[in-house]
Amino acid sequence: MRLCIFTEPQLGAAYADQLAAARTTEECGFEGYFRSDHYLTMGGDGLPGPTDSWVTLGALAVQTSRVRLGTMVSSATFRYPGPLAISVAQVDAMSGGRIELGIGAGWYEAEHTAYAIPFPPTKERFDRLEEQLQILTGLWTTRDRFSFSGKHYSVTDSPGLPKPVQSPHPPVIVGGRGPRRTPALAARFAAEYNVAFQPPSVVAAAYGRVDEACAAIGRIDPIVRSTAVTVACGRTPAGARSRMEAAGVSDDAVGVSAVAGTPEQVVDGLGPYLEAGAMRLFLQMPDLRDLDHIELIAAEVAPRLPAS
């Protein structure tokens, strides 16, 4: 099974903490280290404060050597598509071709108002996301000059430089469980479709919708189906309970948006997601300073999961 560690630095983490977590993720053999793209904590004081995701990934790109790196997910409201295309391509080159772009429409209004970022209505955010995906992929793949005329963004005679290392471009991950636009955008633009923090039944239904969207446009190449779940694993039940409390995972969340318990219980909890069709798992660990947690999952959970 393809496993990635997923962290939320806006909850409170300096760059040094993220570097230690990414290096531990790499040393433990996980496929990827992904981080959220948020500017405001969802709980607690968030000290020392947020770190920009693409600045961070650029630094991690040169301080790791194997692990894949990316966002889960960047908000289309945060950046203009042209500068984002440049940033992603640059970090892809810095990493030697290990970058992935998770991107979504954005949802957390409070972080927008806290940092002077416009927060349009839902429909407009999805319209902007669609145009951004058209521009990003167009800039990366054009062999000559690229132009685009949209309602929200326009591009005129762009050379589309720099080009990313990966061909045709870094994998794009579209996330969300919307019934119509999200699966349609994933089918058109994404290498991977992610449904986060939902019970297996909801995940399976969302995968069905993206499969239908792919069939509707005649997409032949397969789309990777992934999910994100919060994990609280302990060597003993008491250890697992301690990590649940540290992560804010309630008993009601287990089996819905989280898996928890001893390694054997975590393996059992992840099983229904695999049965739902997940090919890649993003294991969210809110306390990214807890490096022993990453090491425990690598040693006691990963070997018990079926090979992908």
Coordinates of C-alpha atoms in Angstrom, one line a residue:
M1 CA 0.0 0.0 0.0
R2 CA 1.2 3.5 -0.9
L3 CA 1.5 5.5 2.3
C4 CA 2.1 9.2 2.8
I5 CA 2.5 11.2 6.0
F6 CA 0.3 14.3 6.1
T7 CA 0.9 17.1 8.5
E8 CA -0.9 20.4 9.4
P9 CA 1.8 22.9 10.3
Q10 CA -0.6 25.7 10.8
L11 CA -1.7 24.0 14.1
G12 CA 1.8 24.9 15.4
A13 CA 5.1 24.0 13.9
A14 CA 8.3 25.8 12.9
Y15 CA 10.3 24.9 9.8
A16 CA 12.7 22.8 11.9
D17 CA 9.8 20.7 13.1
Q18 CA 8.7 20.1 9.5
L19 CA 12.2 19.2 8.3
A20 CA 12.6 16.7 11.1
A21 CA 9.2 15.1 10.2
A22 CA 10.0 15.0 6.5
R23 CA 13.4 13.4 7.1
T24 CA 11.9 10.8 9.4
T25 CA 9.2 10.1 6.8
E26 CA 11.9 9.6 4.2
E27 CA 14.1 7.4 6.5
C28 CA 11.1 5.3 7.4
G29 CA 10.4 4.4 3.8
F30 CA 7.1 6.2 3.3
E31 CA 6.2 7.3 -0.3
G32 CA 5.5 10.9 0.5
Y33 CA 5.5 13.8 2.9
F34 CA 2.6 16.2 2.4
R35 CA 1.6 19.3 4.2
S36 CA -1.6 21.4 4.4
D37 CA -1.7 24.9 2.8
H38 CA -3.3 27.0 5.5
Y39 CA -2.5 30.3 7.1
L40 CA -4.6 30.1 10.2
T41 CA -4.9 27.4 12.9
M42 CA -8.2 25.6 13.5
G43 CA -7.5 25.2 17.2
G44 CA -5.1 26.4 19.9
D45 CA -2.8 29.4 19.5
G46 CA -1.0 28.0 16.5
L47 CA 2.4 29.2 17.7
P48 CA 4.9 30.0 16.3
G49 CA 2.5 30.8 13.4
P50 CA 1.9 29.6 9.9
T51 CA 4.6 28.8 7.4
D52 CA 4.0 29.2 3.6
S53 CA 3.6 25.8 2.0
W54 CA 5.6 26.4 -1.2
V55 CA 8.4 28.2 0.6
T56 CA 8.6 25.2 2.9
L57 CA 8.5 22.7 0.1
G58 CA 11.3 24.5 -1.7
A59 CA 13.5 24.1 1.4
L60 CA 12.5 20.5 2.0
A61 CA 13.2 19.8 -1.7
V62 CA 16.9 20.4 -1.2
Q63 CA 17.1 18.8 2.3
T64 CA 15.5 15.5 1.4
S65 CA 16.5 13.1 -1.4
R66 CA 13.8 10.5 -2.1
V67 CA 10.5 11.2 -0.5
R68 CA 7.8 12.8 -2.7
L69 CA 6.6 16.2 -1.5
G70 CA 3.4 18.1 -2.0
T71 CA 0.4 20.0 -0.7
M72 CA -2.9 18.5 0.5
V73 CA -4.2 20.9 -0.7
S74 CA -3.3 24.4 -1.9
S75 CA -6.2 26.8 -2.2
A76 CA -6.9 28.3 -5.6
T77 CA -7.8 31.5 -3.8
F78 CA -4.3 32.0 -2.4
R79 CA -2.2 32.5 -5.5
Y80 CA -2.5 33.6 -9.1
P81 CA -2.2 30.7 -11.5
G82 CA 0.9 32.0 -13.3
P83 CA 3.1 32.5 -10.2
L84 CA 1.8 29.2 -8.8
A85 CA 2.9 27.4 -12.0
I86 CA 6.4 29.0 -11.7
S87 CA 6.7 28.0 -8.0
V88 CA 5.6 24.4 -8.5
A89 CA 7.9 24.0 -11.6
Q90 CA 10.8 25.5 -9.7
V91 CA 10.3 23.3 -6.6
D92 CA 9.9 20.3 -8.9
A93 CA 13.4 21.1 -10.4
M94 CA 14.9 21.7 -6.9
S95 CA 13.6 18.3 -5.8
G96 CA 14.7 16.4 -8.9
G97 CA 11.1 15.7 -9.9
R98 CA 9.4 14.8 -6.6
I99 CA 6.7 17.4 -6.4
E100 CA 2.9 16.9 -6.5
L101 CA 0.3 19.7 -6.5
G102 CA -2.8 19.1 -4.5
I103 CA -5.3 21.9 -5.2
G104 CA -8.8 22.8 -4.3
A105 CA -11.3 25.7 -4.3
G106 CA -10.6 26.8 -0.7
W107 CA -13.0 26.7 2.2
Y108 CA -11.7 28.3 5.3
E109 CA -13.1 31.8 5.3
A110 CA -11.4 32.9 8.5
E111 CA -7.9 32.6 7.2
H112 CA -8.8 34.7 4.2
T113 CA -10.2 37.5 6.3
A114 CA -7.2 37.2 8.7
Y115 CA -4.7 37.7 5.9
A116 CA -6.4 40.0 3.4
I117 CA -7.2 37.3 0.9
P118 CA -10.5 37.7 -1.0
F119 CA -13.0 34.9 -0.4
P120 CA -15.5 34.7 -3.2
P121 CA -18.8 32.7 -3.1
T122 CA -18.6 29.0 -3.6
K123 CA -19.5 29.0 -7.3
E124 CA -16.9 31.6 -8.1
R125 CA -14.2 29.7 -6.2
F126 CA -14.9 26.6 -8.3
D127 CA -14.9 28.7 -11.5
R128 CA -11.5 30.1 -10.5
L129 CA -10.2 26.6 -9.7
E130 CA -11.2 25.4 -13.1
E131 CA -9.5 28.3 -14.9
Q132 CA -6.4 27.8 -12.7
L133 CA -6.2 24.1 -13.7
Q134 CA -6.5 25.0 -17.3
I135 CA -3.7 27.6 -17.0
L136 CA -1.4 25.5 -14.9
T137 CA -1.5 22.6 -17.2
G138 CA -1.4 24.8 -20.3
L139 CA 1.7 26.7 -19.1
W140 CA 3.5 23.5 -18.2
T141 CA 2.8 21.6 -21.4
T142 CA 2.9 24.3 -24.1
R143 CA 5.8 23.9 -26.6
D144 CA 5.5 27.4 -28.0
R145 CA 3.4 30.2 -26.5
F146 CA 0.3 29.8 -24.3
S147 CA -2.7 32.1 -24.3
F148 CA -6.0 31.8 -22.4
S149 CA -9.1 33.9 -22.0
G150 CA -11.3 33.2 -19.0
K151 CA -13.8 35.1 -16.9
H152 CA -11.4 35.5 -14.0
Y153 CA -7.9 35.0 -15.5
S154 CA -6.3 35.7 -18.9
V155 CA -2.9 34.8 -20.2
T156 CA -1.4 36.4 -23.3
D157 CA 1.5 35.0 -25.3
S158 CA 3.2 33.3 -22.3
P159 CA 6.4 31.3 -22.9
G160 CA 5.2 29.0 -20.2
L161 CA 8.6 28.9 -18.4
P162 CA 10.1 27.4 -16.4
K163 CA 9.1 23.8 -17.3
P164 CA 8.9 21.3 -14.6
V165 CA 11.2 18.3 -14.5
Q166 CA 8.3 15.7 -14.5
S167 CA 6.7 15.0 -17.8
P168 CA 4.1 16.1 -18.9
H169 CA 4.0 18.0 -15.5
P170 CA 3.9 17.2 -11.8
P171 CA 1.0 15.1 -10.7
V172 CA -2.1 17.1 -9.9
I173 CA -4.3 16.0 -7.0
V174 CA -7.9 17.3 -6.9
G175 CA -9.6 16.8 -3.5
G176 CA -13.1 17.0 -2.3
R177 CA -16.4 15.1 -2.2
G178 CA -18.7 17.5 -4.1
P179 CA -21.2 15.5 -6.2
R180 CA -20.6 17.3 -9.6
R181 CA -17.9 19.8 -10.2
T182 CA -15.1 18.2 -8.1
P183 CA -15.2 14.7 -9.9
A184 CA -15.5 16.5 -13.2
L185 CA -12.4 18.6 -12.6
A186 CA -10.5 15.6 -11.3
A187 CA -11.4 13.6 -14.4
R188 CA -10.2 16.4 -16.7
F189 CA -7.1 17.5 -15.0
A190 CA -5.9 15.3 -12.1
A191 CA -3.7 12.3 -11.8
E192 CA -5.3 11.6 -8.5
Y193 CA -8.6 12.1 -6.7
N194 CA -8.6 12.4 -2.9
V195 CA -11.5 12.2 -0.5
A196 CA -10.4 13.3 3.0
F197 CA -11.8 12.6 6.5
Q198 CA -14.9 10.7 5.5
P199 CA -16.2 7.2 6.4
P200 CA -15.5 4.4 3.9
S201 CA -19.0 4.4 2.5
V202 CA -18.8 8.0 1.6
V203 CA -15.3 7.5 0.1
A204 CA -16.5 4.6 -2.0
A205 CA -19.5 6.6 -3.3
A206 CA -17.2 9.5 -4.3
Y207 CA -14.9 7.2 -6.1
G208 CA -17.9 5.9 -8.1
R209 CA -18.7 9.5 -9.1
V210 CA -15.2 10.2 -10.3
D211 CA -15.2 6.9 -12.3
E212 CA -18.4 8.1 -13.9
A213 CA -16.9 11.5 -14.7
C214 CA -13.9 9.8 -16.3
A215 CA -16.1 7.6 -18.4
A216 CA -18.3 10.6 -19.5
I217 CA -15.3 12.3 -21.1
G218 CA -13.7 9.1 -22.5
R219 CA -10.7 9.2 -20.2
I220 CA -8.7 6.0 -20.6
D221 CA -5.7 6.4 -18.3
P222 CA -6.6 5.4 -14.7
I223 CA -7.0 7.9 -12.0
V224 CA -5.3 7.2 -8.6
R225 CA -7.9 7.1 -5.8
S226 CA -6.7 8.2 -2.4
T227 CA -8.0 9.2 1.0
A228 CA -6.8 11.0 4.1
V229 CA -7.5 9.8 7.6
T230 CA -6.3 11.0 11.0
V231 CA -4.3 8.3 12.8
A232 CA -3.6 7.8 16.5
C233 CA -1.6 4.7 17.0
G234 CA 0.0 3.5 20.2
R235 CA 2.0 0.4 21.2
T236 CA -0.5 -0.1 23.9
P237 CA -4.2 0.9 24.3
A238 CA -3.0 3.5 26.8
G239 CA -0.5 4.9 24.3
A240 CA -3.2 5.0 21.6
R241 CA -5.5 6.9 24.0
S242 CA -2.8 9.4 24.7
R243 CA -2.3 10.1 21.0
M244 CA -6.1 10.4 20.5
E245 CA -6.3 13.0 23.1
A246 CA -3.3 14.9 21.7
A247 CA -4.8 14.9 18.3
G248 CA -8.3 15.7 19.4
V249 CA -9.7 12.4 18.1
S250 CA -12.9 11.5 19.9
D251 CA -14.3 8.0 20.1
D252 CA -17.1 9.1 17.8
A253 CA -14.6 10.0 15.1
V254 CA -13.0 6.6 15.0
G255 CA -14.2 4.8 11.9
V256 CA -15.6 8.0 10.5
S257 CA -12.7 10.4 9.9
A258 CA -10.0 8.7 12.0
V259 CA -8.5 5.3 12.9
A260 CA -7.0 4.7 16.3
G261 CA -5.7 2.0 18.6
T262 CA -2.8 -0.4 18.7
P263 CA -1.1 -1.3 15.4
E264 CA -3.4 -4.2 14.8
Q265 CA -6.4 -2.0 15.4
V266 CA -5.1 0.6 13.0
V267 CA -4.6 -2.0 10.3
D268 CA -8.1 -3.2 10.8
G269 CA -9.4 0.4 10.7
L270 CA -7.7 1.1 7.4
G271 CA -9.0 -2.1 5.8
P272 CA -12.4 -0.7 4.9
Y273 CA -10.8 2.2 3.0
L274 CA -8.8 -0.2 0.9
E275 CA -12.0 -2.2 0.3
A276 CA -13.6 1.1 -0.8
G277 CA -11.0 1.4 -3.5
A278 CA -8.3 3.6 -2.0
M279 CA -4.9 3.1 -3.7
R280 CA -3.0 5.6 -1.6
L281 CA -3.4 6.6 2.0
F282 CA -2.5 10.0 3.5
L283 CA -2.1 9.4 7.3
Q284 CA -2.7 12.7 9.0
M285 CA -0.7 13.3 12.2
P286 CA -1.6 16.6 13.8
D287 CA 1.4 16.5 16.2
L288 CA 4.3 16.4 13.7
R289 CA 6.8 16.7 16.5
D290 CA 5.8 13.2 17.5
L291 CA 8.4 11.4 15.4
D292 CA 8.0 8.2 17.3
H293 CA 4.5 8.0 15.9
I294 CA 5.8 8.0 12.3
E295 CA 8.4 5.4 13.2
L296 CA 5.8 3.2 14.9
I297 CA 3.5 3.2 11.9
A298 CA 6.4 2.4 9.6
A299 CA 7.5 -0.5 11.8
E300 CA 4.2 -2.0 13.0
V301 CA 1.4 -0.8 10.6
A302 CA 2.9 -0.5 7.1
P303 CA 4.2 -4.1 6.9
R304 CA 0.7 -5.5 7.8
L305 CA -1.0 -3.7 4.9
P306 CA -1.4 -5.4 1.5
A307 CA 1.1 -4.5 -1.2
S308 CA -0.3 -2.0 -3.8

